[in-house]
Amino acid sequence: MARLYGTTLLALRNNPKITKIPPFLSLFCVAVGIVWLLLLPLDGYSRRTYISENALLPGQVHTYFAGSEQNVFRAYKHEVDSVADKETVVVVDKLAEIFSSAGLRVARQKFEYVSSRQKTAGENIYSILHAPRGDATEAIVLAAPWINAEGEVNRSGVALLLTLARYFKRWSLWSKDIIFLITSDSWAGPQAWVDAYHDTHWSYNVSSLPLKSGALQGAVILDYPFSRRFESIHIVYDGINGQLPNLDLVNTAAAIAGSQMGIGMSIQQMWKHDDKYKDRLRTMLRGMFSQALGQASGPHSCFVPYHVDAITLQAVGDGWQDEMAMGRTIESIFRSLNNLLEHFHQSFFFYLLMHPKRFVSIGTYLPSAMLIAGNFTIMAIALWIQSGRPSSRSSRSSSNEEAKGNVSKQLANKGAVQVIQHGDDKTILLPSTLAVAERKMFIPLALVIGFHVLGLLQINILLCIAAILEWISIPTTQQCELIKSFSLLVLGMFVSTLATLNFSLALIIGLLSTPLTFAPATSSIGDIEEDRDHDHAQDQDHKEKIHMHDTPPSPLPPASTRPPPLTQRRMSRAQRIRFVLRWMIVTGSITALSPHLMLGYITGFDGATKAAFLTKVVFGWHVWRAWTPLVAFCCVWWSAWAVGMLLCMCQVRTMRQMIRGRI
């Protein structure tokens, strides 16, 4: 029975109706994946946020940061303003003096990075408050960059950190050490410090830390650059390579600021959010775009790769909230983190936030990326099966059907057909139905592997290959099918794997690579050459049949009724128009969605020049170890796009011969 079903399925590959299904099935998967993504902001697919770790108890404590602490803040603010325009050495000396006056141990760290011929150097300063009730095995970090992500001096943020350090020193309730960190900038300084804390730094450019504490349980970064009152708190949580902090930390900050302190909350720079479908979708897409870039979105991003959950709290707007409200928020967050009995683990690490109090988890959004990745695999399998079909063009010579029928009847009488029987089930198949053509896979595999290897070097050799093919040879139809099959198979494998690490990047690459599914996998010139070989093989086969059988088969039709030789055939006007239109649509789509053009769109959306964006990407590769965007761009997306363009270029010569009237 198994053999009967196997041969029956093998015979179905020659059914023209079956071979037309895979492209439509692939398009259906892409459409369902997009619709699935657009349904996520609805109430039936998203959920309200909640606290999974009961030990956090957010907002359940009374905060005491007020009153006289405001005078201390103003005094520290005056000290910060006095050295705002001074050199790094003067600034660090002043901060060390303030930490020492509060009774805290102080340490410094120097660092220097060189990326894109640009030197980034600075000096970090930090102090450690040892927990009266702890054993120095766990620590929490409160950090404030001297220069924030926008290039402004973090005046109120640094002053508030100094005030909180003096304030926390007076309390004896801490069970975890608290590290107060002030970095010279928002990008290189935090990375140098966290690398040195975990002993993963290079000693030639980053100094070791003279003081250390226990394992870091969490980090909160203050970004408050102006002196006026603020309106709301903007939570920044995106990490490097698309990693995210535990959702419990974000929910804790949102619950304390929104419910306990009455401060407005925002994410993904959505300052006005009415919690409707449109704003939810915009917030989700903004988060996906930021996650797909894989770059650091703030000082907190440097902590996330070390499994240290961290967020940045930015004061935004012009309202009636003052520094005391921000200080009470920080105090309540640290009181919650102080209650942790173990590392964050219960809540989600893979999620999409569409509102400070609404999210979707990985189990809900992952099918959309898997559906888009599945369309590549479907077409790859279909092309693999199609490449194994014999290179017969009998469907083009309908006038030979009668002669072939006479030959088939005589072959059946001689036992030249294969009969498969199981019980009462019987299948009669011609040998040509079960025949499998030999696949010449060297050239397809070499091209696909070569493009993926060259993606590491990002060398644009597509035009060179097209020029070489002009005077050497054009891949045959089988080779084109195998090239496309292997390329789509690798693309689907990469997108499926990447979706579990960086869903947003996988989804975007899958959508932008969708036109490659419909790239041409045939070569008209290759088809003509195969047809010419097939006609010669038919003549030889006809002679062999006359020699093998006692009763000669029916002769071929007269020359007057036979189609003209392939070298004399011409494509009809309708065939030419369809060929040209399909080639223009597919090639235009692949060109419009090329990685290099999309790089320009991304930089325009990000509001930076292409040089500045690429400099940041290179800096991320060298300093932050942000590998996902470059690897996905060069080794996955660009390689698949280059293969698709190569298949389109294979038909350029055909287009020229059509114009000259040779086809």
XYZ file of C-alpha atoms in Angstrom:
663
model
C 0.000 0.000 0.000
C 2.820 2.378 0.848
C 4.461 1.730 -2.500
C 1.131 2.253 -4.274
C 0.588 5.615 -2.595
C 4.218 6.598 -3.170
C 4.126 5.948 -6.880
C 0.745 7.658 -7.172
C 2.088 10.779 -5.478
C 5.190 10.636 -7.663
C 3.002 10.567 -10.721
C 1.075 13.643 -9.527
C 4.142 15.836 -10.004
C 3.448 15.824 -13.752
C -0.082 17.106 -13.204
C -0.090 20.760 -14.370
C -2.822 21.635 -11.869
C -0.709 20.407 -8.958
C 2.392 22.307 -10.076
C 0.466 25.599 -10.083
C -0.507 25.325 -6.394
C 2.805 26.214 -4.594
C 3.023 29.882 -5.746
C -0.549 30.547 -4.632
C 0.039 28.670 -1.378
C 3.140 30.776 -0.702
C 1.224 33.968 -1.405
C -1.531 32.779 0.911
C 0.986 32.200 3.732
C 2.377 35.710 3.321
C -1.104 37.249 3.320
C -2.164 35.318 6.423
C 1.078 36.297 8.185
C 0.462 39.997 7.497
C -3.179 39.784 8.568
C -2.115 37.923 11.723
C 0.268 40.767 12.578
C -2.415 43.400 11.996
C -4.816 41.587 14.333
C -2.448 41.696 17.310
C -3.495 45.158 18.594
C -7.100 43.997 19.012
C -8.384 43.227 22.503
C -8.969 39.584 21.644
C -5.302 38.990 20.790
C -3.436 41.249 23.251
C -3.496 41.192 27.042
C -3.184 43.680 29.848
C 0.144 43.641 31.646
C 0.455 42.062 35.059
C 3.134 41.299 37.652
C 4.203 37.655 37.634
C 6.731 37.895 40.490
C 4.650 38.374 43.629
C 7.712 39.304 45.693
C 8.049 42.629 43.872
C 4.956 44.152 45.510
C 5.126 47.335 43.402
C 3.603 50.405 45.013
C 3.017 48.668 48.342
C 5.530 50.732 50.321
C 5.432 54.304 51.529
C 8.165 56.549 50.104
C 9.916 59.179 52.186
C 11.968 61.009 49.583
C 10.709 64.560 50.053
C 11.059 67.638 52.218
C 14.663 68.438 53.073
C 15.960 66.200 50.282
C 14.859 68.826 47.800
C 17.319 71.291 49.309
C 20.071 68.674 48.996
C 19.112 68.179 45.362
C 19.376 71.894 44.659
C 22.803 72.033 46.264
C 24.056 69.101 44.168
C 22.434 70.632 41.113
C 24.477 73.777 41.670
C 27.658 71.699 41.967
C 26.867 69.886 38.709
C 26.180 73.145 36.872
C 29.523 74.532 38.035
C 31.470 71.778 36.208
C 29.092 71.208 33.276
C 31.505 72.788 30.795
C 34.719 71.514 32.374
C 37.022 68.722 31.250
C 36.380 65.109 32.187
C 39.081 65.066 34.884
C 37.550 68.057 36.670
C 34.076 66.552 36.499
C 35.201 63.192 37.877
C 37.129 64.846 40.709
C 34.067 66.819 41.736
C 31.806 63.755 41.669
C 34.333 61.706 43.634
C 34.410 64.435 46.270
C 30.608 64.370 46.587
C 30.465 60.560 46.872
C 33.203 60.569 49.514
C 31.419 63.249 51.544
C 28.360 60.969 51.659
C 30.451 58.192 53.220
C 30.611 55.932 50.144
C 33.588 54.089 48.672
C 34.517 55.537 45.292
C 36.302 54.013 42.284
C 37.142 55.156 38.766
C 37.563 53.489 35.400
C 39.121 54.771 32.192
C 38.284 53.463 28.733
C 39.077 54.150 25.102
C 37.478 52.787 21.932
C 38.401 53.367 18.292
C 35.752 52.730 15.637
C 35.507 54.109 12.094
C 38.674 56.136 12.754
C 36.877 57.907 15.583
C 38.260 57.779 19.083
C 35.889 57.583 22.046
C 37.508 57.975 25.433
C 36.266 58.844 28.890
C 36.268 57.992 32.554
C 33.511 56.415 34.638
C 33.040 56.922 38.344
C 30.976 54.775 40.677
C 30.455 54.029 44.347
C 29.005 51.052 46.202
C 26.571 51.136 49.093
C 27.017 47.851 50.930
C 23.757 46.426 52.215
C 23.492 46.324 56.025
C 21.372 43.165 55.769
C 23.150 41.517 52.860
C 26.244 39.457 52.199
C 27.421 41.285 49.026
C 26.248 38.505 46.713
C 23.639 40.611 44.879
C 23.561 44.210 43.716
C 21.313 46.742 41.984
C 22.615 49.518 39.740
C 21.388 53.110 39.632
C 23.150 54.906 36.791
C 23.072 58.316 35.150
C 25.194 59.267 32.108
C 26.922 62.637 32.260
C 26.013 63.137 28.585
C 22.677 61.587 27.638
C 21.731 59.921 24.351
C 20.779 63.281 22.768
C 24.165 64.804 23.600
C 22.910 66.991 26.456
C 24.400 67.283 29.914
C 22.271 65.201 32.264
C 22.139 67.941 34.898
C 19.100 66.960 36.944
C 19.683 63.244 36.415
C 23.205 63.302 37.896
C 22.136 65.618 40.731
C 19.205 63.329 41.546
C 21.489 60.272 41.591
C 23.839 62.004 44.042
C 20.874 62.958 46.222
C 19.510 59.408 46.210
C 22.955 58.018 47.074
C 23.073 60.225 50.180
C 19.431 59.374 50.968
C 19.792 55.586 50.571
C 22.889 55.608 52.787
C 20.719 56.562 55.771
C 18.419 53.524 55.436
C 19.198 50.111 56.906
C 16.542 48.117 55.085
C 18.613 47.201 52.021
C 19.293 43.497 51.475
C 21.219 44.065 48.229
C 24.178 46.297 47.506
C 23.410 49.423 45.485
C 25.918 50.631 42.893
C 25.733 54.312 41.912
C 27.293 54.693 38.482
C 27.956 57.886 36.513
C 29.329 57.286 33.020
C 30.962 59.891 30.823
C 28.545 59.190 27.947
C 25.545 57.019 27.090
C 27.126 54.588 24.637
C 30.747 53.633 25.322
C 30.921 54.311 29.066
C 28.180 51.878 30.180
C 29.554 49.158 27.901
C 33.079 49.564 29.250
C 31.858 49.405 32.841
C 29.605 46.367 32.451
C 32.288 44.521 30.453
C 34.854 45.157 33.157
C 32.391 44.182 35.879
C 32.014 40.742 34.258
C 35.717 40.506 33.306
C 35.030 40.307 29.569
C 36.882 43.507 28.626
C 40.138 44.023 26.750
C 42.688 45.346 29.192
C 44.533 47.423 26.576
C 41.623 49.862 26.136
C 39.387 49.338 29.178
C 40.621 49.491 32.756
C 39.606 46.876 35.313
C 37.296 47.779 38.175
C 38.992 48.201 41.576
C 35.673 47.706 43.418
C 33.041 45.067 42.754
C 29.958 43.648 44.393
C 27.759 40.598 43.754
C 25.670 39.509 40.788
C 23.700 42.330 39.211
C 19.949 41.817 39.591
C 18.738 44.901 37.754
C 19.641 48.386 36.602
C 17.738 51.668 36.304
C 19.159 54.609 34.340
C 18.124 58.225 34.953
C 17.822 60.647 32.037
C 16.690 64.084 33.259
C 18.715 66.717 31.335
C 16.666 69.885 31.964
C 15.874 71.932 35.077
C 12.163 72.499 34.551
C 9.331 70.294 35.685
C 8.340 67.394 33.437
C 5.043 65.950 32.258
C 5.580 62.185 31.995
C 8.168 59.412 32.123
C 9.266 57.693 28.945
C 10.381 54.082 29.502
C 13.109 52.887 27.120
C 13.633 49.128 27.259
C 15.026 47.891 23.893
C 18.308 46.019 24.216
C 21.129 45.057 21.878
C 20.499 42.404 19.192
C 16.763 42.676 19.847
C 17.023 41.399 23.418
C 14.499 42.701 25.926
C 14.495 42.950 29.723
C 12.070 40.886 31.733
C 8.572 42.273 31.386
C 8.141 42.363 35.161
C 10.683 45.181 35.422
C 8.852 47.308 32.843
C 5.496 46.546 34.479
C 6.883 47.433 37.909
C 8.077 50.836 36.717
C 4.797 51.490 34.896
C 2.688 50.430 37.892
C 4.649 52.561 40.369
C 4.822 55.677 38.197
C 1.296 55.450 36.842
C -0.713 54.070 39.762
C 1.222 55.078 42.878
C 2.758 58.384 41.776
C 0.165 59.483 39.242
C 2.774 60.233 36.569
C 1.971 59.678 32.910
C 3.816 56.864 31.132
C 4.870 56.483 27.496
C 6.887 54.052 25.382
C 8.392 54.119 21.894
C 8.125 57.932 21.735
C 4.336 57.800 21.584
C 3.716 60.889 23.694
C -0.060 60.907 23.106
C -1.678 57.478 23.285
C -5.450 56.960 23.453
C -5.181 53.146 23.721
C -7.064 52.636 20.447
C -6.200 50.321 17.569
C -4.326 52.938 15.537
C -2.024 54.035 18.371
C -1.506 50.454 19.498
C -0.441 49.440 15.988
C 1.910 52.423 15.642
C 3.500 51.700 19.016
C 3.954 48.027 18.169
C 5.504 48.799 14.761
C 7.837 51.367 16.317
C 8.970 48.777 18.829
C 9.489 46.202 16.089
C 11.542 48.650 14.036
C 13.744 49.519 17.023
C 14.154 45.845 17.882
C 15.010 44.932 14.293
C 17.827 47.487 14.153
C 19.451 45.693 17.087
C 21.319 48.797 18.235
C 21.530 50.243 21.733
C 18.628 52.570 22.510
C 20.174 53.881 25.732
C 22.703 53.114 28.474
C 20.493 50.293 29.748
C 20.997 48.310 26.522
C 24.574 47.451 27.519
C 23.326 45.535 30.581
C 20.736 43.341 28.828
C 23.200 40.971 27.025
C 24.586 40.028 30.445
C 21.104 38.963 31.605
C 20.846 42.077 33.741
C 17.344 43.470 33.292
C 17.593 47.229 32.803
C 15.481 50.182 31.694
C 15.991 53.909 31.170
C 13.577 56.423 32.660
C 13.445 59.644 30.656
C 11.708 62.786 31.880
C 9.823 64.301 28.942
C 7.422 67.133 28.343
C 6.628 70.278 30.276
C 4.241 69.648 33.174
C 3.917 69.901 36.921
C 5.940 66.836 38.025
C 9.205 67.756 39.744
C 12.436 66.006 40.692
C 10.909 64.821 43.970
C 8.290 62.808 42.049
C 11.043 61.213 39.980
C 13.028 60.478 43.148
C 10.059 58.825 44.862
C 9.517 56.711 41.747
C 13.144 55.538 41.831
C 12.901 54.836 45.564
C 9.774 52.715 45.136
C 11.312 50.787 42.216
C 14.422 50.013 44.251
C 12.311 48.965 47.228
C 10.565 46.471 44.923
C 13.865 45.204 43.485
C 15.155 44.865 47.028
C 12.357 42.343 47.709
C 13.508 39.961 44.970
C 14.526 36.558 46.272
C 15.956 35.408 42.923
C 16.677 36.726 39.463
C 13.820 37.849 37.202
C 12.497 34.707 35.552
C 8.726 34.339 35.839
C 7.534 36.895 33.314
C 8.180 37.178 29.576
C 11.486 37.902 27.854
C 9.875 37.859 24.369
C 7.011 40.277 23.954
C 5.681 43.234 21.981
C 4.408 46.239 23.924
C 1.702 48.338 22.279
C 0.820 50.378 25.371
C 2.479 50.718 28.783
C -0.226 48.410 30.082
C -0.884 46.139 27.084
C 1.288 43.515 25.352
C 1.355 40.335 23.266
C 3.603 37.391 24.093
C 5.718 35.223 21.815
C 3.103 32.499 21.554
C 0.702 34.971 19.965
C 2.923 36.867 17.524
C 5.400 34.161 16.448
C 3.057 32.394 13.952
C 3.056 35.491 11.718
C 6.834 35.240 11.170
C 6.682 31.457 10.795
C 4.012 31.742 8.099
C 6.146 34.183 6.135
C 9.188 31.935 6.560
C 7.099 28.935 5.480
C 6.367 30.439 2.076
C 10.066 30.210 1.185
C 10.218 26.564 2.246
C 7.098 25.687 0.233
C 8.527 27.152 -2.959
C 11.925 25.562 -2.281
C 10.375 22.088 -2.025
C 8.222 22.683 -5.109
C 11.223 23.766 -7.160
C 13.224 20.774 -5.942
C 10.497 18.409 -7.139
C 10.137 20.290 -10.399
C 13.872 20.141 -11.067
C 13.699 16.324 -10.933
C 11.194 16.067 -13.750
C 12.576 14.858 -17.078
C 13.303 17.714 -19.472
C 10.469 16.731 -21.773
C 8.651 19.374 -23.785
C 5.951 17.067 -25.137
C 3.261 19.447 -23.950
C 4.442 21.968 -26.543
C 3.961 19.492 -29.421
C 0.286 18.668 -29.141
C 0.233 17.435 -32.718
C 2.315 14.415 -31.691
C -0.256 13.125 -29.174
C -1.903 10.761 -31.648
C 1.392 9.219 -32.674
C 2.484 8.874 -29.070
C -0.827 7.189 -28.252
C -0.245 4.558 -30.903
C 3.261 3.938 -29.603
C 2.011 3.694 -26.000
C -0.579 1.062 -26.922
C 2.009 -1.111 -28.618
C 4.417 -0.645 -25.686
C 1.673 -1.712 -23.294
C 1.132 -4.891 -25.300
C 4.857 -5.585 -25.024
C 4.889 -5.027 -21.242
C 6.562 -1.631 -21.397
C 4.223 -0.143 -18.771
C 4.468 -0.653 -15.017
C 1.483 -2.113 -13.181
C 1.345 -1.725 -9.389
C -1.388 -3.715 -7.647
C -2.363 -4.036 -3.983
C -5.518 -6.092 -3.443
C -8.187 -4.663 -5.687
C -6.265 -1.384 -6.141
C -4.306 -1.151 -9.354
C -2.207 1.647 -10.836
C -0.865 1.639 -14.387
C 1.995 4.046 -15.030
C 4.239 4.723 -17.972
C 7.977 4.535 -17.241
C 8.341 8.238 -18.116
C 5.949 9.103 -15.277
C 8.259 7.614 -12.657
C 11.463 8.783 -14.284
C 13.621 11.185 -12.282
C 16.092 13.429 -14.060
C 19.622 13.657 -12.795
C 20.127 16.867 -10.854
C 23.342 18.680 -11.659
C 23.774 20.477 -8.345
C 27.376 21.675 -8.474
C 26.714 25.058 -10.093
C 23.540 25.837 -8.048
C 25.186 24.899 -4.754
C 28.372 26.796 -5.634
C 26.426 29.948 -6.502
C 24.196 29.892 -3.416
C 27.040 29.114 -1.014
C 29.268 31.639 -2.771
C 26.753 34.452 -2.368
C 26.261 33.679 1.315
C 30.020 33.600 1.875
C 30.533 36.792 -0.096
C 27.841 38.379 2.054
C 30.446 38.489 4.800
C 32.557 40.740 2.602
C 29.578 42.636 1.159
C 31.148 42.697 -2.285
C 28.677 43.639 -4.981
C 29.732 41.305 -7.791
C 26.276 40.866 -9.333
C 27.059 42.943 -12.424
C 30.335 41.095 -12.923
C 28.536 37.749 -12.825
C 25.922 39.012 -15.273
C 28.666 40.150 -17.649
C 30.425 36.791 -17.371
C 27.188 34.945 -18.131
C 26.815 37.020 -21.294
C 29.729 35.308 -22.985
C 30.092 32.028 -21.099
C 26.682 30.418 -20.685
C 23.305 30.873 -19.047
C 22.184 28.325 -16.456
C 19.718 25.773 -17.728
C 16.167 25.625 -16.437
C 17.016 22.835 -14.024
C 19.973 24.768 -12.669
C 17.839 27.899 -12.236
C 15.247 25.852 -10.349
C 17.909 24.359 -8.092
C 19.528 27.761 -7.471
C 16.213 29.250 -6.421
C 15.269 26.154 -4.419
C 18.494 26.161 -2.374
C 18.354 29.928 -1.857
C 14.742 29.896 -0.612
C 15.451 26.863 1.570
C 18.357 28.654 3.288
C 16.318 31.867 3.564
C 13.388 30.060 5.171
C 15.708 28.278 7.591
C 17.409 31.519 8.624
C 14.149 33.446 9.038
C 12.576 30.666 11.112
C 15.611 30.483 13.399
C 15.999 34.246 13.665
C 12.330 34.614 14.625
C 13.030 32.911 17.950
C 15.859 35.379 18.690
C 14.736 38.632 17.093
C 11.154 38.341 15.870
C 10.965 41.852 14.438
C 14.106 41.501 12.329
C 12.985 38.086 11.031
C 9.544 39.405 10.104
C 10.913 42.451 8.286
C 13.466 40.409 6.330
C 10.772 37.862 5.452
C 8.416 40.538 4.143
C 11.111 42.347 2.160
C 12.281 39.036 0.643
C 8.803 37.916 -0.435
C 9.292 38.990 -4.110
C 12.168 36.513 -4.312
C 9.586 33.724 -4.066
C 8.215 34.763 -7.457
C 11.545 35.404 -9.172
C 11.849 33.593 -12.528
C 13.298 30.121 -12.219
C 13.464 29.344 -15.931
C 15.735 30.361 -18.761
C 14.131 30.558 -22.194
C 17.454 29.996 -23.941
C 18.170 27.106 -21.643
C 14.743 25.698 -22.470
C 15.457 25.906 -26.195
C 18.765 24.129 -25.745
C 17.094 21.403 -23.683
C 14.316 21.097 -26.292
C 16.878 20.685 -29.034
C 18.559 17.932 -27.026
C 15.165 16.390 -26.313
C 14.231 16.301 -30.025
C 17.507 14.580 -30.795
C 16.845 12.075 -28.016
C 13.339 11.457 -29.413
C 14.772 10.584 -32.813
C 17.256 8.172 -31.255
C 14.513 6.648 -29.098
C 12.284 6.171 -32.156
C 15.061 4.336 -33.965
C 15.705 2.105 -30.956
C 12.012 1.204 -30.720
C 12.009 0.162 -34.370
C 15.021 -2.009 -33.735
C 13.748 -3.571 -30.478
C 10.164 -4.472 -31.387
C 9.082 -7.091 -33.917
C 6.195 -4.906 -34.997
C 7.474 -1.426 -35.702
C 5.606 1.386 -33.997
C 3.508 3.833 -35.910
C 5.585 6.295 -37.876
C 5.832 9.905 -36.818
C 3.401 12.337 -38.467
C 4.317 13.726 -41.866
C 6.664 16.675 -41.946
C 3.832 18.933 -43.104
C 1.885 18.295 -39.896
C 4.843 18.331 -37.498
C 5.735 21.596 -35.711
C 8.707 23.509 -37.086
C 12.144 22.918 -35.622
C 12.849 24.729 -32.382
C 15.505 26.856 -34.035
C 12.743 28.252 -36.314
C 10.045 28.753 -33.663
C 9.050 32.222 -32.552
C 7.205 33.355 -29.439
C 3.795 34.798 -30.156
C 3.078 38.451 -29.424
C 0.972 37.576 -26.368
C 3.746 35.334 -25.021
C 6.296 38.086 -25.457
C 4.089 40.627 -23.659
C 3.447 38.266 -20.748
C 7.132 37.422 -20.517
C 8.209 41.076 -20.514
C 5.515 42.204 -18.033
C 6.303 39.445 -15.567
C 10.012 40.115 -15.813
C 9.520 43.868 -15.293
C 7.186 43.434 -12.295
C 9.340 40.877 -10.503
C 12.646 42.619 -11.261
C 11.198 46.002 -10.315
C 9.916 44.654 -6.995
C 13.225 43.002 -6.148
C 15.137 46.147 -7.105
C 12.834 48.455 -5.103
C 13.244 46.262 -2.020
C 16.984 45.828 -2.371
C 19.028 46.027 0.855
C 20.906 49.106 -0.319
C 17.756 51.095 -1.128
C 16.095 49.995 2.103
C 19.149 51.240 3.974
C 18.336 54.704 2.662
C 14.714 54.366 3.769
C 15.805 53.265 7.258
C 18.186 56.176 7.701
C 15.476 58.568 6.545
C 13.036 57.150 9.075
C 15.647 57.208 11.821
C 16.365 60.863 11.121
C 20.105 60.362 10.600
C 22.366 60.513 7.594
C 23.507 57.283 6.004
C 27.090 57.907 7.122
C 26.009 58.535 10.715
C 23.818 55.450 10.725
C 26.552 53.214 9.334
C 29.025 54.678 11.823
C 26.653 53.756 14.637
C 26.246 50.245 13.234
C 30.015 49.758 13.035
C 30.389 51.149 16.554
C 27.759 48.680 17.712
C 29.643 45.818 16.067
C 32.940 46.757 17.736
C 31.725 47.955 21.135
C 28.222 46.603 21.828
C 28.692 43.309 19.946
C 25.483 44.014 18.029
C 25.864 41.224 15.466
C 22.279 40.439 14.424
C 21.667 43.400 12.057
C 24.932 42.974 10.154
C 24.744 39.185 9.933
C 21.093 39.260 8.868
C 21.766 42.049 6.360
C 24.903 40.654 4.756
C 24.635 36.882 5.099
C 20.875 36.381 4.800
C 19.040 39.243 3.142
C 21.709 40.483 0.719
C 22.671 36.953 -0.314
C 19.068 35.961 -1.079
C 18.501 39.239 -2.933
C 21.648 38.726 -5.023
C 20.491 35.242 -6.030
C 17.088 36.645 -7.015
C 18.698 39.357 -9.125
C 20.966 36.755 -10.709
C 17.910 34.778 -11.820
C 16.427 37.945 -13.300
C 19.705 38.739 -15.061
C 19.662 35.300 -16.656
C 16.725 36.450 -18.766
C 18.332 39.683 -19.960
C 19.925 37.858 -22.884
C 16.537 36.352 -23.712
C 15.019 39.840 -23.747
C 17.679 41.024 -26.190
C 17.063 38.121 -28.554
C 13.332 38.775 -28.378
C 13.955 42.358 -29.444
C 16.116 41.156 -32.330
C 13.396 38.718 -33.383
C 15.376 35.554 -32.774
C 12.882 34.148 -30.248
